[in-house]
Every structure is written in C-alpha cells, then in structure tokens.
PDB file of C-alpha atoms in Angstrom:
ATOM      1  CA  MET P   1      65.356 -25.388 143.378  1.00 50.00           C
ATOM      2  CA  LEU P   2      68.306 -27.016 145.290  1.00 53.00           C
ATOM      3  CA  TRP P   3      67.014 -29.219 147.941  1.00 54.00           C
ATOM      4  CA  ARG P   4      68.444 -28.054 151.444  1.00 54.00           C
ATOM      5  CA  SER P   5      68.360 -32.100 153.116  1.00 50.00           C
ATOM      6  CA  ALA P   6      68.726 -32.588 157.430  1.00 54.00           C
ATOM      7  CA  ARG P   7      71.570 -34.864 156.725  1.00 53.00           C
ATOM      8  CA  PRO P   8      75.114 -33.646 158.176  1.00 52.00           C
ATOM      9  CA  SER P   9      76.845 -34.851 155.261  1.00 56.00           C
ATOM     10  CA  LEU P  10      74.851 -33.464 152.551  1.00 60.00           C
ATOM     11  CA  TRP P  11      74.438 -29.780 154.015  1.00 62.00           C
ATOM     12  CA  ASN P  12      77.256 -28.022 154.052  1.00 66.00           C
ATOM     13  CA  PRO P  13      77.466 -24.806 156.283  1.00 65.00           C
ATOM     14  CA  TRP P  14      79.759 -22.038 154.374  1.00 69.00           C
ATOM     15  CA  HIS P  15      77.598 -23.039 150.699  1.00 66.00           C
ATOM     16  CA  ASP P  16      75.784 -19.886 152.409  1.00 70.00           C
ATOM     17  CA  LEU P  17      78.980 -17.888 153.569  1.00 68.00           C
ATOM     18  CA  ARG P  18      80.378 -18.441 149.944  1.00 71.00           C
ATOM     19  CA  ASN P  19      77.073 -17.733 148.135  1.00 70.00           C
ATOM     20  CA  PHE P  20      77.116 -13.891 150.180  1.00 70.00           C
ATOM     21  CA  ASN P  21      80.773 -13.431 149.157  1.00 65.00           C
ATOM     22  CA  ASP P  22      79.663 -13.911 146.044  1.00 66.00           C
ATOM     23  CA  GLU P  23      76.867 -11.562 145.730  1.00 68.00           C
ATOM     24  CA  ILE P  24      79.214  -9.473 147.664  1.00 67.00           C
ATOM     25  CA  SER P  25      81.709  -9.004 144.444  1.00 61.00           C
ATOM     26  CA  ARG P  26      79.247  -8.709 141.985  1.00 62.00           C
ATOM     27  CA  LEU P  27      77.123  -6.092 143.954  1.00 63.00           C
ATOM     28  CA  PHE P  28      80.547  -3.906 144.881  1.00 59.00           C
ATOM     29  CA  GLY P  29      83.192  -5.224 142.164  1.00 55.00           C
ATOM     30  CA  ASP P  30      86.534  -5.485 142.601  1.00 49.00           C
ATOM     31  CA  LEU P  31      88.046  -3.703 145.087  1.00 49.00           C
ATOM     32  CA  GLY P  32      90.889  -2.648 143.480  1.00 50.00           C
ATOM     33  CA  GLU P  33      94.169  -1.986 144.376  1.00 49.00           C
ATOM     34  CA  PHE P  34      93.211  -2.535 148.254  1.00 47.00           C
ATOM     35  CA  THR P  35      94.136  -5.668 150.125  1.00 44.00           C
ATOM     36  CA  THR P  36      91.037  -7.243 152.073  1.00 46.00           C
ATOM     37  CA  ARG P  37      91.417  -4.705 154.715  1.00 51.00           C
ATOM     38  CA  GLY P  38      91.589  -2.116 152.730  1.00 57.00           C
ATOM     39  CA  GLU P  39      95.636  -1.533 153.350  1.00 73.00           C
ATOM     40  CA  TYR P  40      97.440   0.366 150.339  1.00 83.00           C
ATOM     41  CA  PRO P  41     100.271  -0.471 149.324  1.00 89.00           C
ATOM     42  CA  PRO P  42     100.516  -4.531 148.928  1.00 92.00           C
ATOM     43  CA  VAL P  43     103.453  -5.340 150.606  1.00 95.00           C
ATOM     44  CA  ASN P  44     105.276  -9.024 150.458  1.00 96.00           C
ATOM     45  CA  VAL P  45     107.790  -9.557 153.043  1.00 96.00           C
ATOM     46  CA  TRP P  46     110.498 -12.537 153.179  1.00 96.00           C
ATOM     47  CA  PHE P  47     112.445 -13.280 155.192  1.00 92.00           C
ATOM     48  CA  ASN P  48     116.036 -15.328 155.732  1.00 93.00           C
ATOM     49  CA  ASP P  49     118.292 -15.555 158.635  1.00 89.00           C
ATOM     50  CA  TYR P  50     120.568 -12.511 157.289  1.00 92.00           C
ATOM     51  CA  GLU P  51     118.315 -10.255 155.555  1.00 94.00           C
ATOM     52  CA  ALA P  52     114.132  -8.692 155.144  1.00 95.00           C
ATOM     53  CA  ARG P  53     112.977  -7.877 152.193  1.00 97.00           C
ATOM     54  CA  PHE P  54     109.706  -5.799 150.467  1.00 97.00           C
ATOM     55  CA  THR P  55     108.332  -5.646 147.799  1.00 98.00           C
ATOM     56  CA  VAL P  56     105.980  -2.479 147.809  1.00 96.00           C
ATOM     57  CA  LYS P  57     103.258  -2.120 144.238  1.00 94.00           C
ATOM     58  CA  LEU P  58     103.257   1.339 144.060  1.00 93.00           C
ATOM     59  CA  PRO P  59     102.182   2.431 140.304  1.00 90.00           C
ATOM     60  CA  GLY P  60     101.871   6.102 139.440  1.00 87.00           C
ATOM     61  CA  VAL P  61     103.975   7.108 142.581  1.00 92.00           C
ATOM     62  CA  ASN P  62     106.778   9.546 142.245  1.00 92.00           C
ATOM     63  CA  LEU P  63     110.000   8.450 143.173  1.00 92.00           C
ATOM     64  CA  ALA P  64     110.102  12.111 145.025  1.00 93.00           C
ATOM     65  CA  ASP P  65     107.137  12.096 147.221  1.00 93.00           C
ATOM     66  CA  LEU P  66     108.147   8.843 148.707  1.00 95.00           C
ATOM     67  CA  GLU P  67     110.401   8.228 152.162  1.00 96.00           C
ATOM     68  CA  ILE P  68     111.337   5.580 153.257  1.00 96.00           C
ATOM     69  CA  THR P  69     112.092   5.291 157.498  1.00 95.00           C
ATOM     70  CA  ALA P  70     114.425   2.194 158.976  1.00 94.00           C
ATOM     71  CA  ASN P  71     115.279   1.776 163.105  1.00 90.00           C
ATOM     72  CA  GLN P  72     116.550  -0.774 164.661  1.00 85.00           C
ATOM     73  CA  ASP P  73     113.399  -2.996 165.138  1.00 90.00           C
ATOM     74  CA  THR P  74     110.599  -0.637 162.327  1.00 93.00           C
ATOM     75  CA  LEU P  75     110.046  -0.079 158.319  1.00 95.00           C
ATOM     76  CA  THR P  76     108.144   2.746 157.824  1.00 96.00           C
ATOM     77  CA  ILE P  77     107.239   3.197 153.780  1.00 96.00           C
ATOM     78  CA  LYS P  78     105.730   6.782 153.250  1.00 96.00           C
ATOM     79  CA  GLY P  79     104.509   8.178 150.020  1.00 94.00           C
ATOM     80  CA  ASN P  80     101.690   9.891 148.071  1.00 92.00           C
ATOM     81  CA  ARG P  81     100.161   9.594 144.734  1.00 90.00           C
ATOM     82  CA  ALA P  82      98.961  12.719 142.814  1.00 89.00           C
ATOM     83  CA  ALA P  83      95.379  12.267 141.593  1.00 88.00           C
ATOM     84  CA  GLU P  84      94.883  12.388 138.030  1.00 87.00           C
ATOM     85  CA  VAL P  85      94.035  15.544 136.109  1.00 90.00           C
ATOM     86  CA  LEU P  86      90.947  14.895 134.273  1.00 92.00           C
ATOM     87  CA  PRO P  87      90.485  17.395 130.337  1.00 94.00           C
ATOM     88  CA  GLU P  88      87.556  19.569 131.268  1.00 95.00           C
ATOM     89  CA  GLY P  89      84.805  18.353 131.268  1.00 94.00           C
ATOM     90  CA  ALA P  90      85.757  14.797 131.848  1.00 93.00           C
ATOM     91  CA  ASN P  91      83.690  12.867 134.170  1.00 90.00           C
ATOM     92  CA  TYR P  92      84.452   9.230 135.400  1.00 88.00           C
ATOM     93  CA  LEU P  93      82.353   6.538 134.378  1.00 88.00           C
ATOM     94  CA  ARG P  94      84.677   4.831 137.117  1.00 87.00           C
ATOM     95  CA  GLN P  95      87.617   4.611 139.523  1.00 83.00           C
ATOM     96  CA  GLU P  96      88.925   2.246 141.145  1.00 82.00           C
ATOM     97  CA  ARG P  97      93.266   3.875 141.889  1.00 80.00           C
ATOM     98  CA  GLY P  98      92.845   5.978 144.744  1.00 81.00           C
ATOM     99  CA  SER P  99      94.893   9.330 145.410  1.00 85.00           C
ATOM    100  CA  GLY P 100      96.439  10.726 147.698  1.00 89.00           C
ATOM    101  CA  SER P 101      99.426   9.531 150.809  1.00 92.00           C
ATOM    102  CA  PHE P 102      99.415   6.449 152.926  1.00 93.00           C
ATOM    103  CA  VAL P 103     101.867   5.175 155.415  1.00 95.00           C
ATOM    104  CA  ARG P 104     102.704   2.178 156.802  1.00 94.00           C
ATOM    105  CA  THR P 105     104.528   0.299 159.343  1.00 95.00           C
ATOM    106  CA  PHE P 106     105.732  -1.851 159.732  1.00 95.00           C
ATOM    107  CA  ALA P 107     107.139  -4.396 163.299  1.00 93.00           C
ATOM    108  CA  LEU P 108     110.649  -6.338 162.436  1.00 92.00           C
ATOM    109  CA  PRO P 109     110.818  -9.558 164.588  1.00 88.00           C
ATOM    110  CA  PHE P 110     114.786  -9.139 164.733  1.00 91.00           C
ATOM    111  CA  PRO P 111     116.470  -6.169 165.105  1.00 93.00           C
ATOM    112  CA  VAL P 112     118.358  -4.825 161.632  1.00 94.00           C
ATOM    113  CA  ASP P 113     121.612  -2.787 160.162  1.00 93.00           C
ATOM    114  CA  SER P 114     119.934   0.129 159.628  1.00 90.00           C
ATOM    115  CA  GLU P 115     123.022   1.680 158.453  1.00 92.00           C
ATOM    116  CA  ASN P 116     122.927  -0.750 155.274  1.00 94.00           C
ATOM    117  CA  VAL P 117     119.503  -0.648 154.320  1.00 95.00           C
ATOM    118  CA  GLU P 118     119.370  -0.315 151.121  1.00 97.00           C
ATOM    119  CA  ALA P 119     115.750   0.935 148.169  1.00 97.00           C
ATOM    120  CA  GLY P 120     115.569   0.382 145.036  1.00 96.00           C
ATOM    121  CA  TYR P 121     112.371   1.730 142.987  1.00 94.00           C
ATOM    122  CA  LYS P 122     111.718   1.062 139.033  1.00 93.00           C
ATOM    123  CA  ASP P 123     108.189   0.386 137.309  1.00 93.00           C
ATOM    124  CA  GLY P 124     105.909   1.301 140.157  1.00 92.00           C
ATOM    125  CA  ILE P 125     107.436  -1.819 142.570  1.00 95.00           C
ATOM    126  CA  LEU P 126     109.770  -0.435 145.363  1.00 97.00           C
ATOM    127  CA  VAL P 127     112.156  -3.259 146.896  1.00 98.00           C
ATOM    128  CA  VAL P 128     113.613  -2.835 150.549  1.00 98.00           C
ATOM    129  CA  ARG P 129     116.837  -4.956 151.589  1.00 97.00           C
ATOM    130  CA  LEU P 130     117.248  -4.738 155.527  1.00 96.00           C
ATOM    131  CA  PRO P 131     119.605  -6.596 156.671  1.00 95.00           C
ATOM    132  CA  LYS P 132     120.531  -7.914 160.215  1.00 93.00           C
ATOM    133  CA  ALA P 133     122.315  -6.956 163.235  1.00 91.00           C
ATOM    134  CA  LYS P 134     125.200  -8.272 162.604  1.00 86.00           C
ATOM    135  CA  SER P 135     124.430  -9.823 166.171  1.00 85.00           C
ATOM    136  CA  VAL P 136     121.318 -11.640 165.717  1.00 83.00           C
ATOM    137  CA  GLN P 137     123.209 -13.260 161.831  1.00 81.00           C
ATOM    138  CA  PRO P 138     123.744 -16.864 162.667  1.00 83.00           C
ATOM    139  CA  ARG P 139     127.703 -17.213 162.999  1.00 83.00           C
ATOM    140  CA  LYS P 140     130.003 -20.093 161.679  1.00 86.00           C
ATOM    141  CA  ILE P 141     132.007 -21.192 164.397  1.00 86.00           C
ATOM    142  CA  ASN P 142     135.570 -22.872 163.635  1.00 90.00           C
ATOM    143  CA  VAL P 143     136.458 -25.869 165.421  1.00 92.00           C
ATOM    144  CA  THR P 144     140.340 -26.812 166.792  1.00 90.00           C
ATOM    145  CA  THR P 145     141.281 -29.393 167.961  1.00 88.00           C
ATOM    146  CA  ALA P 146     141.452 -30.028 171.210  1.00 79.00           C
TER     147      ALA P 146
END
C-alpha cells in the first residue's frame, strides 16, 4: 500500500487525476475515432506564408457523400458515412466505428483564394489545400539604386 506523506515534496497532486483517467479508460475503453472533445472527423491543420492545408481522416466515406465549401475565411466539410449492413441474425459484439452525417466548420486565420482551393481524397484521407489570398501573401520588393 502506498503511504501518502504530508510533506509536499513527496506528494504529487496529479497522481489521483492520472489514476482517475486510467480507471475511466479501463471502464469505457478507447473512444475510437473521436477526438477527446468528441469531434468527428479528426483533422490536422498547418499553414505557412502561402497556404493552409487540412488533412482529414475519413475512412469508409464515399467521395460522392462529401461536400466541401470554402469562402473568404471559413472552410466547411460535410459528409455522411453509411451504416454497415449486418448479415441477417448478426449482432455487434463491439461497435466503435460510427455512422451518419457530420459537419465541421473551421474559421481560417486569413482570407483564402477560394477560386483556387484544391481537394483530393485517397485511401480514406481528404487533403484540402487553401491558398492565401494574394492580398495577404508576402511580396518580395525589389530594391533599386536611387
């Protein structure tokens, strides 16, 4: 048995929280594809001086069921993942993959050139490239002698 000392140097206030988190994980298992805040689909986003790029995990979603909309400062990804049809008499033992419709809308930190947005979908991964509007891209200034 672990003896908790009253001396602060030996007591870790995060220990109980970590134990609680471990117990919740043990009781409820992995949350599957959902992020810790329950958002689906999970998304990675990066940007540089010229563009933003979204990488979206969408296994089992048909291309025909995706709708992507970009305007000046937002990106919206809508879709639907059809429910798996079980054979007659079959029951789930465990079901972690969700189904149904989803919508994610992202505020962008800069205006985009919506006419040149590109999207590709391969092996369950959607990649959306959003170029920055020319007005906010860095511009090289040539210096001449005076």
